[in-house]
XYZ file of N, CA and C in Angstrom:
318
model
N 23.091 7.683 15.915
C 21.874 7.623 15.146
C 22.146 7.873 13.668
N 23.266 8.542 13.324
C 23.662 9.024 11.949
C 23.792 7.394 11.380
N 24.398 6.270 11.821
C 25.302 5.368 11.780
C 24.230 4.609 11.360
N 22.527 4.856 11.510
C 21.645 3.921 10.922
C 21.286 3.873 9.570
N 21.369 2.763 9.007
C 21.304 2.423 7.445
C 19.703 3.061 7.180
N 19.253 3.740 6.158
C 18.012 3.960 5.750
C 17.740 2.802 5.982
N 16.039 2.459 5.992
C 14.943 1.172 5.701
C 15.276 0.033 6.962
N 16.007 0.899 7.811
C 16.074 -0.471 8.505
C 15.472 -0.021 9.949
N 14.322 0.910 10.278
C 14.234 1.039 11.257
C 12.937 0.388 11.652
N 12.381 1.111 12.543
C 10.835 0.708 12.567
C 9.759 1.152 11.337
N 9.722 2.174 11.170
C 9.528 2.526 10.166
C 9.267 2.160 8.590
N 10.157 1.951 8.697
C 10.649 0.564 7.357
C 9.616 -0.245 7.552
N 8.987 -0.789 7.911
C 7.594 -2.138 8.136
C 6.680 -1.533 7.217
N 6.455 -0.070 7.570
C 5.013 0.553 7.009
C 5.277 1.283 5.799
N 6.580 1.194 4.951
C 6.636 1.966 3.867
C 6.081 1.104 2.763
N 5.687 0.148 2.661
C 5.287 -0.859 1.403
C 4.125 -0.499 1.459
N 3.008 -0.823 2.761
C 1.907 -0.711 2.499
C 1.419 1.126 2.470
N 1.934 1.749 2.902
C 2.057 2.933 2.583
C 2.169 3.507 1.599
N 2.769 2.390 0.741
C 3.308 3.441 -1.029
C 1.588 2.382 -1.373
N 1.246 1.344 -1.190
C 0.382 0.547 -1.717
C -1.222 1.327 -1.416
N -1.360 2.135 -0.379
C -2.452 2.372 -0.129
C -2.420 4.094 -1.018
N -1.402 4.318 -1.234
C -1.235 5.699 -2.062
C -1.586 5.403 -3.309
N -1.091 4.252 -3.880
C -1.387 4.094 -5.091
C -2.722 3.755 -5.154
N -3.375 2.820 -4.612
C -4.744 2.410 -4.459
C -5.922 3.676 -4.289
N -5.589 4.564 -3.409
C -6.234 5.979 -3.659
C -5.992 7.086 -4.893
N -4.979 7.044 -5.662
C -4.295 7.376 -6.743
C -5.340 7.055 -7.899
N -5.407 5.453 -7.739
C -6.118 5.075 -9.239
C -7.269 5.415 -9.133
N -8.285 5.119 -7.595
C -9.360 5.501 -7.441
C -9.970 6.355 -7.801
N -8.864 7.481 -7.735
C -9.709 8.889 -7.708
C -9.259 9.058 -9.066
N -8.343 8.651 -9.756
C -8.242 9.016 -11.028
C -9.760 8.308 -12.079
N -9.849 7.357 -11.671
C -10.832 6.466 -12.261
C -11.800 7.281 -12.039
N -12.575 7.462 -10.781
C -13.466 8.563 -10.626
C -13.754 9.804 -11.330
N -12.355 10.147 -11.354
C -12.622 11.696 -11.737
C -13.010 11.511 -13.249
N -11.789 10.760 -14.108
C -12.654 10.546 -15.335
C -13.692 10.013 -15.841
N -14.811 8.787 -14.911
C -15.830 9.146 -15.127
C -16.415 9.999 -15.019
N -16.207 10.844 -14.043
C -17.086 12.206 -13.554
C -17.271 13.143 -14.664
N -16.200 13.132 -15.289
C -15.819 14.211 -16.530
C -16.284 14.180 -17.798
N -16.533 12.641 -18.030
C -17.093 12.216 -19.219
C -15.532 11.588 -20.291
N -14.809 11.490 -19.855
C -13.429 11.227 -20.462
C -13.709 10.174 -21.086
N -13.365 9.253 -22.432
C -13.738 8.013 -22.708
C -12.205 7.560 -23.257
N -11.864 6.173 -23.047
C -10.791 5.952 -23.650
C -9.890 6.283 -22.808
N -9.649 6.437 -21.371
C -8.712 6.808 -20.359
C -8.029 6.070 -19.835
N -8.312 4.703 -20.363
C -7.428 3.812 -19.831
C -5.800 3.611 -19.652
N -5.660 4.181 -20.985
C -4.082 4.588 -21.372
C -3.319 5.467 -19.979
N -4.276 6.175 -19.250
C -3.930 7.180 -18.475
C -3.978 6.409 -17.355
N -5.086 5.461 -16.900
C -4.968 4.650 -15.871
C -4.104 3.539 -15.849
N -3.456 2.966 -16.659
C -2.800 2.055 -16.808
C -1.253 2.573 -16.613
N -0.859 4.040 -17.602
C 0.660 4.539 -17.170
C 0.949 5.264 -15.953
N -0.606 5.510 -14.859
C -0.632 5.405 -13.911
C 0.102 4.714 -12.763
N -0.681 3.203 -13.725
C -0.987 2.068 -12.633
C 0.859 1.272 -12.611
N 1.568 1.901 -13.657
C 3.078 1.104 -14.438
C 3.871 2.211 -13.294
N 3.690 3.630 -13.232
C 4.254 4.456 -13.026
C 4.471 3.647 -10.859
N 3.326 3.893 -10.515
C 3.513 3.506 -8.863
C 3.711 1.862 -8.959
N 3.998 0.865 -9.887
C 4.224 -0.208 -9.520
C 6.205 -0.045 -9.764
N 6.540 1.168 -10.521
C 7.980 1.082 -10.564
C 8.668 1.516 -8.948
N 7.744 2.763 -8.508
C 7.699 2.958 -7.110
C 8.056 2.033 -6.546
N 7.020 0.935 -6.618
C 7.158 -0.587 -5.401
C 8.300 -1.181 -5.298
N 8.454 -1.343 -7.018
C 9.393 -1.961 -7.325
C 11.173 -1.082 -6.883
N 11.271 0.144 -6.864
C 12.789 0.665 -6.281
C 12.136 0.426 -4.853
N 11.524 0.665 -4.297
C 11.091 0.314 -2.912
C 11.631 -1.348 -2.746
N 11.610 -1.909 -3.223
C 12.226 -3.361 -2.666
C 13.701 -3.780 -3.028
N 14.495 -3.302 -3.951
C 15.092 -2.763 -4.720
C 15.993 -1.900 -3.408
N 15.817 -1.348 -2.991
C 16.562 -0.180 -1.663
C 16.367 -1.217 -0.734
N 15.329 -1.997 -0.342
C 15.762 -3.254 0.850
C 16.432 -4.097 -0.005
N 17.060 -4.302 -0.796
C 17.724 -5.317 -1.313
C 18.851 -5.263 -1.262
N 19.682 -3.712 -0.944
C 20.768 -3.403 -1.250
C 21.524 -3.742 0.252
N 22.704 -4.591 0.037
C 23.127 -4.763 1.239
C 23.938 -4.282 2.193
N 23.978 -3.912 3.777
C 24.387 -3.019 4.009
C 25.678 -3.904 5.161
N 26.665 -2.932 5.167
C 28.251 -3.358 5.649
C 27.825 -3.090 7.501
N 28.353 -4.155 8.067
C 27.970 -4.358 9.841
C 26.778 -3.218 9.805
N 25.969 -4.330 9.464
C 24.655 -3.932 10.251
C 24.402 -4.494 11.388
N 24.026 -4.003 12.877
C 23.324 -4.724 13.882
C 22.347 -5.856 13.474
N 22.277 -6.480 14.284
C 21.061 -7.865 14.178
C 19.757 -7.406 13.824
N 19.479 -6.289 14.809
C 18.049 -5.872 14.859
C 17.860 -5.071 13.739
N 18.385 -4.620 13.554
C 18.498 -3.774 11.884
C 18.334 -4.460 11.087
N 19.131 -5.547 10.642
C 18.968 -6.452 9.889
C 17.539 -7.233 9.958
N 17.240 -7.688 11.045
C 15.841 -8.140 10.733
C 14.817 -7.310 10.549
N 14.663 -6.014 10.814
C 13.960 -5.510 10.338
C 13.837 -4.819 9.048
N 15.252 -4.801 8.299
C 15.158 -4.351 6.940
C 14.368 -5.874 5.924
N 15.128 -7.253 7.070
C 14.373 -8.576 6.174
C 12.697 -8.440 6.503
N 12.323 -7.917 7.585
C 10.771 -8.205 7.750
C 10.301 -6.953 6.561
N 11.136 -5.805 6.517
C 10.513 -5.100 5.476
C 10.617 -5.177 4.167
N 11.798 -5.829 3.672
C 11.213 -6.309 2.517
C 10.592 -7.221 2.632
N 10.010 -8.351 3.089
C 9.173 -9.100 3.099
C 7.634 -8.475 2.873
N 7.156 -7.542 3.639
C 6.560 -6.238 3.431
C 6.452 -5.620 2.221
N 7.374 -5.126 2.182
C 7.049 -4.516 0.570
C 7.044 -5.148 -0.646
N 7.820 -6.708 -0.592
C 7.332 -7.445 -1.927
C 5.888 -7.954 -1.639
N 5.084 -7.769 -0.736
C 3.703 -8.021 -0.356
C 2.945 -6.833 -1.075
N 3.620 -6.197 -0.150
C 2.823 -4.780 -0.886
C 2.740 -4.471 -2.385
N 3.943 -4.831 -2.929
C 4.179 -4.697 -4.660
C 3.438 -5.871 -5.080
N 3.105 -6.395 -4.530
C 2.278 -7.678 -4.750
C 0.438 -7.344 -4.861
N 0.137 -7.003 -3.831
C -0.932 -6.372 -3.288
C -1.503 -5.140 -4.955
N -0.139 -4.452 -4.544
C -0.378 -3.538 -5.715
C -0.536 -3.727 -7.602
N -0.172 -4.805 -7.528
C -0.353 -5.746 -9.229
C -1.653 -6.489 -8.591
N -2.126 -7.021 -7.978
C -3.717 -7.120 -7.853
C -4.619 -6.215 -7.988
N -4.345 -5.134 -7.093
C -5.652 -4.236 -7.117
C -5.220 -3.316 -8.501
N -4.511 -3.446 -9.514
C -4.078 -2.205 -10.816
C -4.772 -3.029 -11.536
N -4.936 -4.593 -11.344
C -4.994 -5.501 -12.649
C -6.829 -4.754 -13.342
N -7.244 -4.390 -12.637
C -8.541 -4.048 -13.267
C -8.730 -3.114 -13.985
N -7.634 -2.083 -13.566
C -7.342 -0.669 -14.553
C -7.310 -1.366 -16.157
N -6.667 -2.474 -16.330
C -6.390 -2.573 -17.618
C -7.285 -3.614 -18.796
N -8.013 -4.459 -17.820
C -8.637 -5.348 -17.960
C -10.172 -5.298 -18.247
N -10.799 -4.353 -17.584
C -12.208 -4.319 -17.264
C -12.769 -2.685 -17.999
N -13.815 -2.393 -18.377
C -14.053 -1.394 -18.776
C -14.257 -0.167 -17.956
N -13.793 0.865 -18.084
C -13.607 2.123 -17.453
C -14.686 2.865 -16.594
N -15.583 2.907 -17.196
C -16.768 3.748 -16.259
C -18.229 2.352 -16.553
């Protein structure tokens, strides 16, 4: 079991949308809270937010990219189904940020 490459297990499937739904609750509540507060001009904060968990995504696909020496079959396809996965997810995640920067705050 030592002998298994990180990202290539089962596991590995659900880490993209996992970092994607963190971030998506992340901005939410950040967005929230500074309306709540009266904050104006916070965008700067939501946006190096929104840069900060898309670099996340981005070493997240980045670590499935890196290639690993005799890997089993099944390993191997599941590190390919997970990055497939997580460039979805990093994908997913530059959709739902695009409004942080675009649209007005509260």
């Amino acid at each position: 079991m030592r002998d298994r490459a990180p990202f290539s297990g089962p596991l590995a499937l659900i880490v993209g949308f996992s970092l994607w739904a963190l971030a998506f609750v992340a901005l939410y509540a950040a967005h929230g809270f500074s309306c709540a507060a009266g904050f104006n001009g916070v965008r700067w904060i939501l946006a190096g937010l929104w840069l900060i968990l898309l670099a996340a995504g981005g070493g997240l696909v980045f670590a499935f990219l890196r290639k690993r020496v005799q890997e089993p079959k099944d390993a191997a396809f599941l590190r390919r189904l997970g990055l497939i996965l997580a460039i979805s997810a990093l994908g997913a995640m530059l959709w739902t940020g695009i409004p942080t920067v675009l649209l007005e705050t509260c």
